[in-house]
Structures are given as structure tokens and as C-alpha cells.
PDB file of C-alpha atoms in Angstrom:
ATOM      1  CA  MET W1264     154.246  15.044 179.121  1.00  0.00           C
ATOM      2  CA  LEU W1265     156.777  13.846 176.565  1.00  0.00           C
ATOM      3  CA  SER W1266     159.670  14.887 178.802  1.00  0.00           C
ATOM      4  CA  LYS W1267     158.182  12.923 181.729  1.00  0.00           C
ATOM      5  CA  LYS W1268     157.952   9.833 179.524  1.00  0.00           C
ATOM      6  CA  ARG W1269     161.519  10.307 178.347  1.00  0.00           C
ATOM      7  CA  ASN W1270     162.729  10.908 181.883  1.00  0.00           C
ATOM      8  CA  SER W1271     161.045   7.749 183.173  1.00  0.00           C
ATOM      9  CA  GLY W1272     162.574   5.832 180.249  1.00  0.00           C
ATOM     10  CA  ILE W1273     166.024   7.087 181.195  1.00  0.00           C
ATOM     11  CA  LYS W1274     165.453   6.072 184.811  1.00  0.00           C
ATOM     12  CA  THR W1275     164.449   2.596 183.638  1.00  0.00           C
ATOM     13  CA  LEU W1276     167.634   2.343 181.585  1.00  0.00           C
ATOM     14  CA  ILE W1277     169.686   3.482 184.580  1.00  0.00           C
ATOM     15  CA  ASP W1278     168.100   0.768 186.721  1.00  0.00           C
ATOM     16  CA  GLU W1279     168.832  -1.853 184.060  1.00  0.00           C
ATOM     17  CA  VAL W1280     172.471  -0.810 183.788  1.00  0.00           C
ATOM     18  CA  LEU W1281     172.870  -0.852 187.577  1.00  0.00           C
ATOM     19  CA  SER W1282     171.378  -4.327 187.861  1.00  0.00           C
ATOM     20  CA  GLU W1283     173.630  -5.579 185.057  1.00  0.00           C
ATOM     21  CA  MET W1284     176.665  -4.000 186.733  1.00  0.00           C
ATOM     22  CA  ALA W1285     175.909  -5.968 189.893  1.00  0.00           C
ATOM     23  CA  SER W1286     176.215  -9.277 188.061  1.00  0.00           C
ATOM     24  CA  VAL W1287     179.171  -8.525 185.743  1.00  0.00           C
ATOM     25  CA  GLU W1288     182.533 -10.121 186.532  1.00  0.00           C
ATOM     26  CA  ASP W1289     184.482  -8.935 183.457  1.00  0.00           C
ATOM     27  CA  ASP W1290     186.370  -5.673 184.051  1.00  0.00           C
ATOM     28  CA  GLY W1291     186.094  -4.555 180.407  1.00  0.00           C
ATOM     29  CA  ARG W1292     182.327  -5.007 180.390  1.00  0.00           C
ATOM     30  CA  TYR W1293     182.080  -3.212 183.765  1.00  0.00           C
ATOM     31  CA  GLU W1294     183.963  -0.191 182.376  1.00  0.00           C
ATOM     32  CA  LEU W1295     181.615  -0.075 179.373  1.00  0.00           C
ATOM     33  CA  LEU W1296     178.578  -0.188 181.647  1.00  0.00           C
ATOM     34  CA  LEU W1297     180.099   2.522 183.845  1.00  0.00           C
ATOM     35  CA  GLU W1298     180.506   4.812 180.822  1.00  0.00           C
ATOM     36  CA  ARG W1299     176.901   4.159 179.780  1.00  0.00           C
ATOM     37  CA  LEU W1300     175.732   4.911 183.309  1.00  0.00           C
ATOM     38  CA  ALA W1301     177.600   8.231 183.315  1.00  0.00           C
ATOM     39  CA  LYS W1302     175.989   9.194 179.995  1.00  0.00           C
ATOM     40  CA  LEU W1303     172.529   8.235 181.256  1.00  0.00           C
ATOM     41  CA  TYR W1304     172.962  10.289 184.431  1.00  0.00           C
ATOM     42  CA  LYS W1305     174.078  13.244 182.315  1.00  0.00           C
ATOM     43  CA  LEU W1306     170.961  12.910 180.135  1.00  0.00           C
ATOM     44  CA  ASN W1307     168.773  12.611 183.214  1.00  0.00           C
ATOM     45  CA  ASP W1308     170.235  15.797 184.713  1.00  0.00           C
ATOM     46  CA  SER W1309     169.830  17.778 181.495  1.00  0.00           C
ATOM     47  CA  GLU W1310     166.119  16.919 181.304  1.00  0.00           C
ATOM     48  CA  GLY W1311     165.312  18.321 184.751  1.00  0.00           C
ATOM     49  CA  SER W1312     167.267  21.567 184.499  1.00  0.00           C
ATOM     50  CA  ARG W1313     164.649  23.526 182.557  1.00  0.00           C
ATOM     51  CA  ARG W1314     162.767  24.743 185.613  1.00  0.00           C
ATOM     52  CA  VAL W1315     163.123  28.167 187.149  1.00  0.00           C
ATOM     53  CA  SER W1316     164.507  28.009 190.672  1.00  0.00           C
ATOM     54  CA  PRO W1317     162.279  29.128 193.563  1.00  0.00           C
ATOM     55  CA  ASP W1318     164.861  31.777 194.512  1.00  0.00           C
ATOM     56  CA  THR W1319     164.569  33.403 191.091  1.00  0.00           C
ATOM     57  CA  GLN W1320     160.776  33.277 191.267  1.00  0.00           C
ATOM     58  CA  ALA W1321     160.837  35.002 194.668  1.00  0.00           C
ATOM     59  CA  ILE W1322     163.156  37.745 193.382  1.00  0.00           C
ATOM     60  CA  VAL W1323     160.965  38.415 190.341  1.00  0.00           C
ATOM     61  CA  PHE W1324     157.782  38.453 192.431  1.00  0.00           C
ATOM     62  CA  GLY W1325     159.380  40.815 194.970  1.00  0.00           C
ATOM     63  CA  ASN W1326     160.547  43.154 192.211  1.00  0.00           C
ATOM     64  CA  LEU W1327     157.105  43.268 190.599  1.00  0.00           C
ATOM     65  CA  LEU W1328     155.438  43.870 193.964  1.00  0.00           C
ATOM     66  CA  GLY W1329     157.858  46.690 194.774  1.00  0.00           C
ATOM     67  CA  ILE W1330     157.295  48.356 191.410  1.00  0.00           C
ATOM     68  CA  ALA W1331     153.509  48.050 191.821  1.00  0.00           C
ATOM     69  CA  ILE W1332     153.679  49.675 195.268  1.00  0.00           C
ATOM     70  CA  ILE W1333     155.841  52.544 194.006  1.00  0.00           C
ATOM     71  CA  VAL W1334     153.677  53.141 190.928  1.00  0.00           C
ATOM     72  CA  GLY W1335     150.533  53.043 193.075  1.00  0.00           C
ATOM     73  CA  TYR W1336     151.997  55.564 195.480  1.00  0.00           C
ATOM     74  CA  GLU W1337     153.084  57.825 192.629  1.00  0.00           C
ATOM     75  CA  ARG W1338     149.597  57.646 191.136  1.00  0.00           C
ATOM     76  CA  ALA W1339     147.984  58.742 194.436  1.00  0.00           C
ATOM     77  CA  ASN W1340     150.691  61.200 195.509  1.00  0.00           C
ATOM     78  CA  VAL W1341     152.599  62.921 192.749  1.00  0.00           C
ATOM     79  CA  VAL W1342     156.250  62.265 193.555  1.00  0.00           C
ATOM     80  CA  ALA W1343     158.967  61.988 190.951  1.00  0.00           C
ATOM     81  CA  SER W1344     161.090  58.906 191.529  1.00  0.00           C
ATOM     82  CA  LYS W1345     162.593  56.153 189.499  1.00  0.00           C
ATOM     83  CA  ALA W1346     161.059  52.799 190.350  1.00  0.00           C
ATOM     84  CA  MET W1347     163.591  50.890 188.287  1.00  0.00           C
ATOM     85  CA  SER W1348     166.451  51.905 190.586  1.00  0.00           C
ATOM     86  CA  PHE W1349     164.854  49.846 193.394  1.00  0.00           C
ATOM     87  CA  VAL W1350     164.692  46.664 191.343  1.00  0.00           C
ATOM     88  CA  LEU W1351     167.209  43.985 192.328  1.00  0.00           C
ATOM     89  CA  LYS W1352     169.394  42.673 189.559  1.00  0.00           C
ATOM     90  CA  LEU W1353     169.110  38.971 188.687  1.00  0.00           C
ATOM     91  CA  ARG W1354     172.213  36.924 189.303  1.00  0.00           C
TER      92      ARG W1354
END
């Protein structure tokens, strides 16, 4: 919840900087605002990058399902195999 509050605060600051940039006529002040905007966008991107991508979730789920199927089959029918060799490597 704290990260959502912080993220919304950063978005508010971004909006304020953009609105101020629209009304600025001085080139020096515009450059300063542009640098602040770049820093705010960088902060905003770093806050949202903590999630696991859906592709990675699908790979992990598929690997676990495959291992469960192999182990279940080996439990019912005694066959010596190595379930770990079928697991896809994460990128």
C-alpha cells in the first residue's frame, strides 16, 4: 500500500512538472524541469518493476505441473527417470 501511495505521489509530481513546462518561456528553467521530469520517470519505472512477468509465471507453473505428472506416474508405475531433466531453464 505504501508503494501505491508513493507511486501516485510521483505521478502527481510528474503532472505538476509537465504543467509547469507548458508555461515556461525561459530555456534554462525548461532544461531544469526536463531533468527533473527524467528523474521522476526513472523513479516511477523503478517502483513498478518488482512484479514477476506473466511469462515467467507460466514457465514456473508448467515446470511444476510437468514434475507433478512425472512423479505421479513414477509412483503408480515404477519407472526410473529423472524429472529434473525435463524442466525448462529460466531465462
